[in-house]
Coordinates of C-alpha atoms in Angstrom, one line a residue:
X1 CA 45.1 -3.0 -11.4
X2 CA 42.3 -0.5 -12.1
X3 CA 38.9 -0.6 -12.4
X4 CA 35.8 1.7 -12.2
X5 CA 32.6 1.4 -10.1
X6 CA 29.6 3.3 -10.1
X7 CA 28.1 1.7 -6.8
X8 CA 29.4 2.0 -3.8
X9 CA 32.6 -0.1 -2.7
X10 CA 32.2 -3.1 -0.5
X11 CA 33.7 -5.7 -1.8
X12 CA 34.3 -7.3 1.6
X13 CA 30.7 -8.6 1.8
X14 CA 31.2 -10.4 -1.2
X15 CA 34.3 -12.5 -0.1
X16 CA 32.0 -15.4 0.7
X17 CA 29.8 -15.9 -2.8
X18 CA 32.0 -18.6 -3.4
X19 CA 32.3 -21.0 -0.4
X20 CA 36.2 -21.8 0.5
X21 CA 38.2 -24.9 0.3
X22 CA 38.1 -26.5 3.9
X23 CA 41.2 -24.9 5.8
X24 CA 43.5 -27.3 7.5
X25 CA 44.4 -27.3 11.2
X26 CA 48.3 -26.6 12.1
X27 CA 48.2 -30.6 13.0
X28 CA 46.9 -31.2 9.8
X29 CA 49.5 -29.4 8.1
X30 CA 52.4 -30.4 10.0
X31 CA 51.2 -34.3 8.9
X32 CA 50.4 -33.4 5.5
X33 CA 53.7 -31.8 4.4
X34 CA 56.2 -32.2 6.8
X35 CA 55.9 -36.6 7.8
X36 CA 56.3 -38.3 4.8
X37 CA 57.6 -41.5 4.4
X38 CA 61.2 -41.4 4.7
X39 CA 62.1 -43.4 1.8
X40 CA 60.0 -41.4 -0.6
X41 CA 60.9 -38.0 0.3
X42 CA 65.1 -39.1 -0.4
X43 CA 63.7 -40.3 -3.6
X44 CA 61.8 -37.2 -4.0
X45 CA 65.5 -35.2 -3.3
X46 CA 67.5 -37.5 -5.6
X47 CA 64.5 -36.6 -8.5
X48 CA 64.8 -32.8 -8.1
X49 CA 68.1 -32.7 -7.7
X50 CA 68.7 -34.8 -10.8
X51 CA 66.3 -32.1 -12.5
X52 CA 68.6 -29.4 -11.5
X53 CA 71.6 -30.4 -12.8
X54 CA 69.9 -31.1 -15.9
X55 CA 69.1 -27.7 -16.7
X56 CA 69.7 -25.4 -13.9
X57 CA 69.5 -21.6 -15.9
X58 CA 65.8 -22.5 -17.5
X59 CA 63.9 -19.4 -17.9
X60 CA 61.1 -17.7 -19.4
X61 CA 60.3 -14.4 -20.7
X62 CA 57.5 -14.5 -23.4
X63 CA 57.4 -11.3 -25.4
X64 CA 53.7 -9.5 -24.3
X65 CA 51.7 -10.3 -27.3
X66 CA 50.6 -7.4 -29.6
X67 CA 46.5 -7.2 -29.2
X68 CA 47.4 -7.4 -25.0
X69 CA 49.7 -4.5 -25.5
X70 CA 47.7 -2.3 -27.2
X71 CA 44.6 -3.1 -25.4
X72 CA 46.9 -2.0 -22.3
X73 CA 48.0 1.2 -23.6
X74 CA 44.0 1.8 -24.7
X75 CA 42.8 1.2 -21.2
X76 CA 45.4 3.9 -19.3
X77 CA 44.7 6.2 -21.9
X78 CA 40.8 5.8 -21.4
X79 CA 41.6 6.0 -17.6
X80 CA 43.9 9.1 -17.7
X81 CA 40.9 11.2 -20.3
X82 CA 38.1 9.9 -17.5
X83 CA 40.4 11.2 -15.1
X84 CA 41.2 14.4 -16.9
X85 CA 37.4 14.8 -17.0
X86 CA 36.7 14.4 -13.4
X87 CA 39.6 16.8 -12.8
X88 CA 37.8 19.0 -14.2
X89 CA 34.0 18.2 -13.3
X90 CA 35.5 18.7 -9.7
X91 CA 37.2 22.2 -10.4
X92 CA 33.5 23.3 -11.4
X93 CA 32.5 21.9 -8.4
X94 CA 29.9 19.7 -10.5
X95 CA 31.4 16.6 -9.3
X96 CA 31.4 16.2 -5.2
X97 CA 33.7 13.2 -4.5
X98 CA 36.8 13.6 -2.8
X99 CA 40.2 12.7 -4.6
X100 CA 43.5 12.6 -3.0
X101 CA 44.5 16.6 -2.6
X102 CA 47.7 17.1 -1.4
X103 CA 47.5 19.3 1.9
X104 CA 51.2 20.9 1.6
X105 CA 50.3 22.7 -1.6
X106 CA 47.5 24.9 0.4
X107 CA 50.0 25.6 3.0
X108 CA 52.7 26.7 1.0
X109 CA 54.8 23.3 1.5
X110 CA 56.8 22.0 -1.1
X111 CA 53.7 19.3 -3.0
X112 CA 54.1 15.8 -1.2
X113 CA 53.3 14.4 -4.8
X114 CA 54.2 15.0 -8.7
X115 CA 51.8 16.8 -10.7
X116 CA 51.4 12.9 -12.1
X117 CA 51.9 11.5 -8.8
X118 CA 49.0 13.4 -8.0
X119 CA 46.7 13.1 -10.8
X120 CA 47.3 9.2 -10.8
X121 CA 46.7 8.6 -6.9
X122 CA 43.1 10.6 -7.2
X123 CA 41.9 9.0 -10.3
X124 CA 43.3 5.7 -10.8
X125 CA 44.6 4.4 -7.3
X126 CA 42.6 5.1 -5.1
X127 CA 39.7 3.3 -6.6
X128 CA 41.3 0.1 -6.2
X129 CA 42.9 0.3 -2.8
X130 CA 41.1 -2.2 -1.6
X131 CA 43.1 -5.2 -2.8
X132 CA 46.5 -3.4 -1.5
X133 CA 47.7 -3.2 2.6
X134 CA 44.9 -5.7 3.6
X135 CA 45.8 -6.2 7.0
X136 CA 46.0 -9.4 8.5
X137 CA 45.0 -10.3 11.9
X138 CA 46.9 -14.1 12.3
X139 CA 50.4 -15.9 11.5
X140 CA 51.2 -15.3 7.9
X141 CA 51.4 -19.1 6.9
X142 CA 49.8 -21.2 4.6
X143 CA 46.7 -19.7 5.7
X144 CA 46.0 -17.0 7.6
X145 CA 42.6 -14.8 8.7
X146 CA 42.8 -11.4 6.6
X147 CA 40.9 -8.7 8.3
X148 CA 37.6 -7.8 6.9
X149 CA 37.1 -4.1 5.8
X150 CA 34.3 -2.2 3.8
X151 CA 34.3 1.3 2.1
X152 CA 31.5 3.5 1.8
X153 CA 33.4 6.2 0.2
X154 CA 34.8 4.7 -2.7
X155 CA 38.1 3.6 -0.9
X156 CA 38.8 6.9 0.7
X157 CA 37.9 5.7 4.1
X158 CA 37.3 1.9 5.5
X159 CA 35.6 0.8 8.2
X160 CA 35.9 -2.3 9.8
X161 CA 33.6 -5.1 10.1
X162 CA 34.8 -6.9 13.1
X163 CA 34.9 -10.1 11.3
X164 CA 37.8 -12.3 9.8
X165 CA 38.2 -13.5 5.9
X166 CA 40.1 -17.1 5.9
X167 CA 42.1 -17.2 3.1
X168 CA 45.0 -19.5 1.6
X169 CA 48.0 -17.3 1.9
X170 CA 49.7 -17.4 -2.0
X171 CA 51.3 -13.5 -1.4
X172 CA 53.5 -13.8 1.9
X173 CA 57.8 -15.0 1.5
X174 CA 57.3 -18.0 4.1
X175 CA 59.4 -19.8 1.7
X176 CA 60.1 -22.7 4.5
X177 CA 57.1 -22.6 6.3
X178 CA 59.0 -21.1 9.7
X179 CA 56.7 -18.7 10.2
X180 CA 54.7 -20.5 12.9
X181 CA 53.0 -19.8 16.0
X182 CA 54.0 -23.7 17.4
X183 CA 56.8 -25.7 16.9
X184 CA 60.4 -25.6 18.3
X185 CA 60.9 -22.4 16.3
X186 CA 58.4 -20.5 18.2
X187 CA 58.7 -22.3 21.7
X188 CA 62.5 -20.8 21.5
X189 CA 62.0 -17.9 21.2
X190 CA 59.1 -17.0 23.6
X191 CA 61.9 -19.2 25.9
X192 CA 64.5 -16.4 24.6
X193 CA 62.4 -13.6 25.7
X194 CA 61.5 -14.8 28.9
X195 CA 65.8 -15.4 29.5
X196 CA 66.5 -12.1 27.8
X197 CA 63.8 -9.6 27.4
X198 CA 62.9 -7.8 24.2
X199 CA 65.7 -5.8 24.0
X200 CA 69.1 -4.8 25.0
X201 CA 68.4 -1.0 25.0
X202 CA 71.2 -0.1 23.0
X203 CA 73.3 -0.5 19.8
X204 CA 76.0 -3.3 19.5
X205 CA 78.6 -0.8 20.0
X206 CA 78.7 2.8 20.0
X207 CA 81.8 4.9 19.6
X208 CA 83.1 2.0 21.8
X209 CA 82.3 3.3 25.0
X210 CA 79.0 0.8 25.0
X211 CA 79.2 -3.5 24.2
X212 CA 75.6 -4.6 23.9
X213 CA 76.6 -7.4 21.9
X214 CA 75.0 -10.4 23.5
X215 CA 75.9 -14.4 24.0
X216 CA 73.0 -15.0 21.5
X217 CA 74.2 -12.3 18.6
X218 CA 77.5 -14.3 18.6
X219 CA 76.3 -17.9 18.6
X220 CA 74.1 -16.5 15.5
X221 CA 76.6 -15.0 14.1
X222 CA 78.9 -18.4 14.2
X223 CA 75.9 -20.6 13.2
X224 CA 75.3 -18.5 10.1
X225 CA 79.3 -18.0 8.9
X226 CA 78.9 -22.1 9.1
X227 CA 75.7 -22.5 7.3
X228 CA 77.2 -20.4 4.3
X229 CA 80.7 -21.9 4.1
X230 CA 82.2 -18.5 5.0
X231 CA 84.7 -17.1 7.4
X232 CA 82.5 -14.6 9.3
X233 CA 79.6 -13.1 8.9
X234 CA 77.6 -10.2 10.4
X235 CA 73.5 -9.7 11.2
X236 CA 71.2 -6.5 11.2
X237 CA 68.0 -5.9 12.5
X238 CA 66.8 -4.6 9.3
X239 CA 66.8 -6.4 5.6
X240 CA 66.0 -3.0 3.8
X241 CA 69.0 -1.5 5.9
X242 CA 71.5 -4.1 5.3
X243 CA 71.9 -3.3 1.8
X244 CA 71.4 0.6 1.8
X245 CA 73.7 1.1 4.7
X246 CA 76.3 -1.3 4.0
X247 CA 77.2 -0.5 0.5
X248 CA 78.7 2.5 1.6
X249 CA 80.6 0.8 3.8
X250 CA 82.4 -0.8 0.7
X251 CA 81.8 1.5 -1.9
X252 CA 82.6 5.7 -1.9
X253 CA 83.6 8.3 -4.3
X254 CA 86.3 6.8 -7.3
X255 CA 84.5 3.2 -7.6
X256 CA 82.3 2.2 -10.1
X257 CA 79.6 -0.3 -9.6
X258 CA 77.5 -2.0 -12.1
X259 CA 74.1 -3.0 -11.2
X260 CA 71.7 -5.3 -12.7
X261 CA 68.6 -2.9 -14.1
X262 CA 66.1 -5.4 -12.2
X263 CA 67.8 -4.5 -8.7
X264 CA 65.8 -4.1 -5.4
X265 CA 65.5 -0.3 -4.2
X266 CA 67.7 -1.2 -1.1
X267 CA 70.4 -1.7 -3.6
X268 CA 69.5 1.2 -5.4
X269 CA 69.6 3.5 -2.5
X270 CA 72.9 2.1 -1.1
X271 CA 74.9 3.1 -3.9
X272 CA 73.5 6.5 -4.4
X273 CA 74.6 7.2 -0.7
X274 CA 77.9 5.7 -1.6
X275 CA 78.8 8.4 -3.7
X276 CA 80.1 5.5 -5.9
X277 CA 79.3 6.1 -9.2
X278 CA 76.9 3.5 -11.0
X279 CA 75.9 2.3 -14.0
X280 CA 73.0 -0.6 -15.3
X281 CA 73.1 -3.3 -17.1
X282 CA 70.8 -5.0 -19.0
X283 CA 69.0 -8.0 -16.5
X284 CA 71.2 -11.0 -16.9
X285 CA 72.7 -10.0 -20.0
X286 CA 76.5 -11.2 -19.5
X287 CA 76.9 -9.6 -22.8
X288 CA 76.3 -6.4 -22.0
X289 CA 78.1 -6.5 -18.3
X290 CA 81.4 -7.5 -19.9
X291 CA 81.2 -5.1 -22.6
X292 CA 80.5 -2.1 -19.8
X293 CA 83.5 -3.8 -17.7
X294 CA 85.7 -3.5 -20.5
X295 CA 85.3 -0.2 -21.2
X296 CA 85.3 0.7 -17.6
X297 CA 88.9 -0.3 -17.5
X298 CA 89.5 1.3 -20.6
X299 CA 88.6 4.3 -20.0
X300 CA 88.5 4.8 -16.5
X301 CA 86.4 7.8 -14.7
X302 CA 84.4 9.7 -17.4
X303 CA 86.4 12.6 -16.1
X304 CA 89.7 12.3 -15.0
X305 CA 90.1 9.3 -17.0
X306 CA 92.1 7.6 -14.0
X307 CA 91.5 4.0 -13.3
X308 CA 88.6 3.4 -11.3
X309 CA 89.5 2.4 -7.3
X310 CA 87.5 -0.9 -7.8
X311 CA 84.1 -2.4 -10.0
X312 CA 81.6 -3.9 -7.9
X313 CA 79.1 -5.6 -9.9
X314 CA 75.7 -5.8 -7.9
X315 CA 73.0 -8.7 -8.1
X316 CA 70.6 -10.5 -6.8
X317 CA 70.1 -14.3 -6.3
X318 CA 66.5 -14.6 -7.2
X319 CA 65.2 -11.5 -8.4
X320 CA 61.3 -10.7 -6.9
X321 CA 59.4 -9.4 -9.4
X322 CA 60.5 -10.8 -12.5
X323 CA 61.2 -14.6 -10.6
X324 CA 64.2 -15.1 -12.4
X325 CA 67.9 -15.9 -10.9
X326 CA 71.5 -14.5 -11.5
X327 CA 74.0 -16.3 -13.8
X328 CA 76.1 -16.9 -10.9
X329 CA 78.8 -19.5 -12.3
X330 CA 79.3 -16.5 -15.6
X331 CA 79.3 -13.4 -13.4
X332 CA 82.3 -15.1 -11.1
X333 CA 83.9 -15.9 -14.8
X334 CA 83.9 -12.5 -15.7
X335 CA 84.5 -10.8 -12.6
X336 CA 87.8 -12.6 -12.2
X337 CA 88.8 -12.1 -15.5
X338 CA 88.2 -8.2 -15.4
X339 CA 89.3 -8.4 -11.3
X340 CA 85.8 -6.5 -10.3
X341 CA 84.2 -7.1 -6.9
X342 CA 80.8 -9.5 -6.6
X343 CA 78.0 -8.2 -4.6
X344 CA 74.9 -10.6 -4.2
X345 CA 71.7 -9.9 -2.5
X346 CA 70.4 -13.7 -1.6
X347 CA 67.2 -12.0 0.1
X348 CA 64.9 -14.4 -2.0
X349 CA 67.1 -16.9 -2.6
X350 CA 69.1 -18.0 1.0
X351 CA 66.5 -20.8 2.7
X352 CA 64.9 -21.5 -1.1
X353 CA 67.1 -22.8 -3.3
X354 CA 69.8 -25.2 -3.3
X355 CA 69.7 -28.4 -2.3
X356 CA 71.1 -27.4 1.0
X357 CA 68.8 -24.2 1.2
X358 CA 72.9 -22.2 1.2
X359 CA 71.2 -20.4 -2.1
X360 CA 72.3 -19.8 -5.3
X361 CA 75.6 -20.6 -4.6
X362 CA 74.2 -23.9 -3.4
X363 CA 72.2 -24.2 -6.3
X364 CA 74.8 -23.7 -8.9
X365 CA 77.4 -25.8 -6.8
X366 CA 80.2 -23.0 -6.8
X367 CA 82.7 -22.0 -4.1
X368 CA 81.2 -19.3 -1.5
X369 CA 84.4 -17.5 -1.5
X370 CA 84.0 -16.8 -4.7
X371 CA 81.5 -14.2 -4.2
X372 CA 83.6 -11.3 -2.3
X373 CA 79.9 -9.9 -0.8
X374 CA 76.6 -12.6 0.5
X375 CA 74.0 -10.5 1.6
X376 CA 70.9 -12.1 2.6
X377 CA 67.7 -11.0 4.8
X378 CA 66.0 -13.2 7.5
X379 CA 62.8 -11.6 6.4
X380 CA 61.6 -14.5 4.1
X381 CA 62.7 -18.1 4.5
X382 CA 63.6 -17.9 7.7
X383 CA 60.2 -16.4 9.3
X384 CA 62.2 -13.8 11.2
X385 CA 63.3 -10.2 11.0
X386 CA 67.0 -8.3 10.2
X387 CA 69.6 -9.1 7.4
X388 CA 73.5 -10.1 7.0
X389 CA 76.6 -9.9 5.2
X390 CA 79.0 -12.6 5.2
X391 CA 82.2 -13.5 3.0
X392 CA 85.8 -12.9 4.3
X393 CA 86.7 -12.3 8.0
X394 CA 88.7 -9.0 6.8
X395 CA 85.6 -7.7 4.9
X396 CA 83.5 -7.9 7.9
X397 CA 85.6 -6.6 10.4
X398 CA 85.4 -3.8 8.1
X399 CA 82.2 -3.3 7.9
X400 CA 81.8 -3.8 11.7
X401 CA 83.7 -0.7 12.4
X402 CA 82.6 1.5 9.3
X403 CA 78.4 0.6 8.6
X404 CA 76.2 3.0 10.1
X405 CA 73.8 0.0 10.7
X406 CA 76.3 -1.8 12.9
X407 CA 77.0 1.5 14.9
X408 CA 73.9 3.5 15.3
X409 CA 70.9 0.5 14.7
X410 CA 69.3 -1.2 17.6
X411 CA 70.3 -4.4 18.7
X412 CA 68.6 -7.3 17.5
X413 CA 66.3 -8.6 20.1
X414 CA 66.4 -11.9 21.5
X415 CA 63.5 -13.5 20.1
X416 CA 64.3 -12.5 17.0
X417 CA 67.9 -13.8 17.1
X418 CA 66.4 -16.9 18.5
X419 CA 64.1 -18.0 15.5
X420 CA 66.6 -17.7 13.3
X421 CA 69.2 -19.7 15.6
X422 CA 66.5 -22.2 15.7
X423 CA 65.7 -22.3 12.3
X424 CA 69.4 -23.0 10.8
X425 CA 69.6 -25.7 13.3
X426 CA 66.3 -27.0 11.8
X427 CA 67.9 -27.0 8.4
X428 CA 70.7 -29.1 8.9
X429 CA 68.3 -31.6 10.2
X430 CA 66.1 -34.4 8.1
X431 CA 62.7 -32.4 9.5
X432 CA 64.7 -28.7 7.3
X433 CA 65.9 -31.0 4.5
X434 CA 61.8 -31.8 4.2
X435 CA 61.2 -28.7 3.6
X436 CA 63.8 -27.6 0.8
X437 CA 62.4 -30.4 -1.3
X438 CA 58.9 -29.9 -0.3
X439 CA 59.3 -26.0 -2.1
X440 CA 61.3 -27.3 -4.8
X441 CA 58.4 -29.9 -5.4
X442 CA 55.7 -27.0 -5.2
X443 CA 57.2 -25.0 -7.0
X444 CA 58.0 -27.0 -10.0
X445 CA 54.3 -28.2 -9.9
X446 CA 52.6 -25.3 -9.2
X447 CA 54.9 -22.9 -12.0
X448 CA 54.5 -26.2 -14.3
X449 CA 50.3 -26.0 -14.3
X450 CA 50.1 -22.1 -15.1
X451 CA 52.0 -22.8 -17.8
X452 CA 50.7 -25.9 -19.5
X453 CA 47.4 -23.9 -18.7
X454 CA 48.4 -21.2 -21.1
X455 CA 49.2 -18.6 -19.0
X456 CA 52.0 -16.1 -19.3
X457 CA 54.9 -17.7 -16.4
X458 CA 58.2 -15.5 -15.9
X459 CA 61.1 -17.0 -14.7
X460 CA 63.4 -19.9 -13.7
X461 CA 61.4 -23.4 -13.7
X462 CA 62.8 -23.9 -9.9
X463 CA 62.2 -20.4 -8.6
X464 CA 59.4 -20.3 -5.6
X465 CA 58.6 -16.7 -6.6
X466 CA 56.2 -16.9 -9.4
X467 CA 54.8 -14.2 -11.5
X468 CA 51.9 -14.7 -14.2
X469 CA 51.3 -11.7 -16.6
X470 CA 48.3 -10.0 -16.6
X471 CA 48.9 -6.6 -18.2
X472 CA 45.5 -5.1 -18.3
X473 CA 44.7 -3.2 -15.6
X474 CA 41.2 -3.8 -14.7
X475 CA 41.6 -7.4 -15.2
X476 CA 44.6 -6.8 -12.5
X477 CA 42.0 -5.5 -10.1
X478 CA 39.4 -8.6 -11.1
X479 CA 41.5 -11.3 -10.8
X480 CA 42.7 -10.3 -7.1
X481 CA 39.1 -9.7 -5.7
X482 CA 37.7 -13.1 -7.6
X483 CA 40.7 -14.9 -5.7
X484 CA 39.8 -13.4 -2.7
X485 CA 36.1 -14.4 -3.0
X486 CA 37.3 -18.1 -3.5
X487 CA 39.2 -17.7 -0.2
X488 CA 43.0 -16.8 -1.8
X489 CA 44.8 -14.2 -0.9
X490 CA 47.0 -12.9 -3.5
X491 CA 49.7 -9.8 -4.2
X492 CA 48.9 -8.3 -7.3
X493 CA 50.9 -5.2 -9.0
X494 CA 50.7 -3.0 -11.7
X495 CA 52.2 0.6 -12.7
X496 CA 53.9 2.1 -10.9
X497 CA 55.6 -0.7 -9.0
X498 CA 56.1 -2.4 -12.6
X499 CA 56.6 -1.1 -16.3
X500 CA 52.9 0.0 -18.1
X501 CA 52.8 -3.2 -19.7
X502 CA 54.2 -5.6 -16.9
X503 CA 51.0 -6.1 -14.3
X504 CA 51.0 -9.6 -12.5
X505 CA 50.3 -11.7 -9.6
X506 CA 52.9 -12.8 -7.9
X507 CA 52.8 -16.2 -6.4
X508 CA 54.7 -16.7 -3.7
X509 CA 55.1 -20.7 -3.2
X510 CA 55.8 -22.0 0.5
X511 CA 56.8 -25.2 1.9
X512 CA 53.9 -25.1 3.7
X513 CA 51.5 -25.5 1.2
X514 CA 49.5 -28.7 0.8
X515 CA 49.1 -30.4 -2.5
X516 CA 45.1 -29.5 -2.2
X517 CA 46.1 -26.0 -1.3
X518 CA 47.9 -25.9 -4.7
X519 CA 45.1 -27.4 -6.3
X520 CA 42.4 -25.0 -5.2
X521 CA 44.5 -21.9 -6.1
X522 CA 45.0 -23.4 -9.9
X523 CA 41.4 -24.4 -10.2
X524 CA 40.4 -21.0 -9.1
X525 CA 42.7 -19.6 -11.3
X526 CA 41.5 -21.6 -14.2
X527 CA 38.2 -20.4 -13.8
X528 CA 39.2 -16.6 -13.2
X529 CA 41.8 -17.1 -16.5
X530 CA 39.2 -18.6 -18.3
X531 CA 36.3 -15.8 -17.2
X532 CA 38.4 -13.2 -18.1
X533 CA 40.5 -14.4 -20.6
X534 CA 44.2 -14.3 -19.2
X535 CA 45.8 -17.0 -21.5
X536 CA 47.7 -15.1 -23.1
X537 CA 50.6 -17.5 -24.2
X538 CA 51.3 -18.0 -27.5
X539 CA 53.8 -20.7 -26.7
X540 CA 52.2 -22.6 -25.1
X541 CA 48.9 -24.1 -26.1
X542 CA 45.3 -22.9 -23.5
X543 CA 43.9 -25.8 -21.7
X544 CA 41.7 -26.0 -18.7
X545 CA 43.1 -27.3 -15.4
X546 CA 41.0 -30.8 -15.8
X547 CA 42.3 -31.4 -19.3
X548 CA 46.0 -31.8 -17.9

């Protein structure tokens, strides 16, 4: 993720060195992906669905080998005694260049950042802030236009070009392809805002003197209690808030929950405001959950040694960094047997896996009522915006009266209710069934290339987020800018965001994608992995893209 530079920064200039793959029109797209033979794609179905039940909990987590380790610690300690340096040269006033200074500690503020915090945004961030918050400046689908920025500064400032960089889009969660400018989706709900305007001005109910509750939040509502196999269900206008405002809804002071360590921060956040108290467990490790369940019950709150109100264990259906998914079948095992409370955040996983897109309670075949709490976002597969709980009708009339983002949020607007309306509708048709086994197909093709290539591939084989281990932290920085220069746009992350030794791209696979999309982001891959030597897997044995 770092890397140093002794010339100015524009990297933007260089985008075009290498000349990009030809883009496809949306009417190409739509042809390529989305009308084959009818015949073939049933067959095509059949095959994955065959693969799945075969072996549907495939994962892997290769250890980081020894030389990439240490090279890893050697680099952040070389960048941290550079840094220490330049701390210095600029205390002496020898060295002129601005680093990040917080303004609050001249003021007399509490410091905005750690004395870490601090030292790591001026010396080590802030030279490679180019490949983060590129903004874009068209629909994030297959391919999008990024907008073209240059730094004369050394990243502390960026100007703007005026000009557009196209790109094959391998970093945004359009995990159906939905998020589209044309189609039905779109031409709904641009009909949607022209029948109901952006927004209803108010929350959904307020102390119950106000009902802005609308035809449309109902019919979605309905439509998304079916699509799940549940009895209710209830949406949000906000993914993030979902989960950190509705925990506390079902969680306060004398419960216990149990958390997977690999949790999102919404989750996170949501049971510290519960006043629940909370506890990790090791990521997927049924082991360990059912050995801190057992001695929950045992002995009860640390301090009063009274049984605990109620365990809520806390997961995720596809977890998305590390790529992997939840045990699902084990933890409903276990939490019946210790009579604990399921919690699942399908964020990543509602739209993308099943063969029904339901999720990974689709994609394990299990009963929905058998996980007391679905969460889900409409953030990702579904091209939209906002979030939702569903499970029993008591449990959501619960949380209707008690969550803070059901009481005090804004409405969800029209349009936004709309594509999502329009969207489940599309998946119970042939045209949405396309597109489940058109990701399930790219994913399985693209994950299976990295890692006959010899790179380092985390996760379950059917999972459409895909992350490939890079763990040095200039090569982080050189691998996103080389993509970028081939005309891929990728998300690349590094310390902080992961551990010191976990930096990666993370792939984010999409219906949408072509075949030849697929293949130019592996060939360029191949040639970036081969140029700056990123197979790394021991298991596997290194071959270039042309020898498979």
């Amino acid at each position: 993720m770092l890397a140093s530079s002794s010339s100015k920064l524009s990297h933007a200039t260089l985008v075009h060195r290498y000349p990009p793959s030809k883009l496809h029109s949306e009417e190409e797209m739509s042809d390529t992906v989305f009308s084959s033979d009818e015949n073939e794609m049933n067959y095509k179905c059949e095959n994955v669905a065959r693969k799945d039940d075969e072996n549907l909990q495939c994962e892997e987590f290769e250890e980081t080998p020894l030389y990439a380790a240490i090279l890893t610690y050697l680099s952040y300690a070389i960048l941290c005694l550079f840094g220490w340096l330049r701390d210095f040269l600029r205390n002496s006033n020898i060295e002129k260049k601005r680093g990040a200074v917080d303004p609050n500690a001249t003021l007399g503020f509490v410091p905005l950042y750690q004395s870490y915090e601090s030292f790591y945004t001026r010396n080590m961030y802030t030279r490679v802030r180019d490949i983060f918050n590129r903004p874009i400046a068209s629909v994030p689908g297959a391919q999008f236009e990024l907008t073209e920025r240059v730094s004369d500064d050394y990243n502390w400032t960026y100007r703007y070009t005026g000009k557009t960089i196209n790109a094959i889009n391998l970093g945004s969660y359009n995990y159906l392809g939905f998020a589209e400018k044309s189609g039905p989706c779109a031409t709904d709900a641009i009909n949607a805002l022209k029948t109901y305007g952006v927004s209803s001005c108010n929350t959904r109910i307020e102390l119950g003197m106000f009902q802005r509750t609308q035809r449309y939040h109902v019919e979605l509502e309905q439509l998304l209690a079916n699509f799940l196999h549940v009895e209710s269900s209830i949406a949000f206008g906000m993914g993030f808030a979902t989960n950190a405002l509705n925990i506390p809804a079902v969680a306060s002071k004398g419960d216990l929950i149990l958390s997977d360590e690999m949790n999102h921060i919404s989750l996170i956040l949501g049971m510290r405001l519960s006043g629940a108290s909370y506890r990790t467990f090791a990521h997927n490790d049924m082991k360990d959950l059912e050995a801190k369940l057992r001695a929950a019950i045992v002995h009860g709150h640390p301090r009063t040694q009274r049984p605990w109100k109620k365990i809520i264990i806390v997961v995720e259906g596809v977890y998305s960094m590390e790529g992997s998914i939840c045990r699902l079948p084990e933890l409903i095992a276990l939490k019946k047997k210790y009579k604990a409370y399921l919690y699942m955040d399908e964020a990543h996983s509602v739209g993308a896996m099943g063969k029904n897109g339901r999720g990974i309670v689709d994609y394990f075949g299990v009963d929905a009522n058998d996980v007391d709490i679905l969460m889900g976002t409409f953030t990702k597969s579904f091209g939209s915006a906002g979030g939702y709980i569903a499970g029993k009708k008591s449990l959501i009339d619960h949380i209707r009266v008690n969550s803070h983002s059901n009481t005090y949020a804004s409405s969800m607007s029209a349009p936004v209710v709309q594509q999502i309306i329009s969207s489940l509708r599309l998946l119970k048709r042939p045209e949405g069934q396309k597109r489940i086994c058109q990701l399930a197909d790219n994913t399985r093709y693209f994950r299976q290339k990295l890692v006959d290539m010899g790179f380092i591939v985390y996760g379950n084989k059917n999972s459409p987020v895909v992350p490939m281990l890079i763990y040095m932290p200039a090569r982080v920085t050189r691998f996103n800018r080389e993509m970028l220069r081939r005309g891929i746009a990728v998300v690349t992350v590094g310390f902080p965001a992961t551990k010191l030794l976990d930096a990666r791209v993370r792939f984010c696979i999409s219906a949408a994608h072509t075949r030849q999309m697929l293949d130019t982001a592996l060939t360029a891959i191949d040639e970036i992995g081969t140029d700056i030597s990123l197979r790394y897997s021991t298991r596997h044995k290194s071959r270039r893209l042309r020898e498979l």
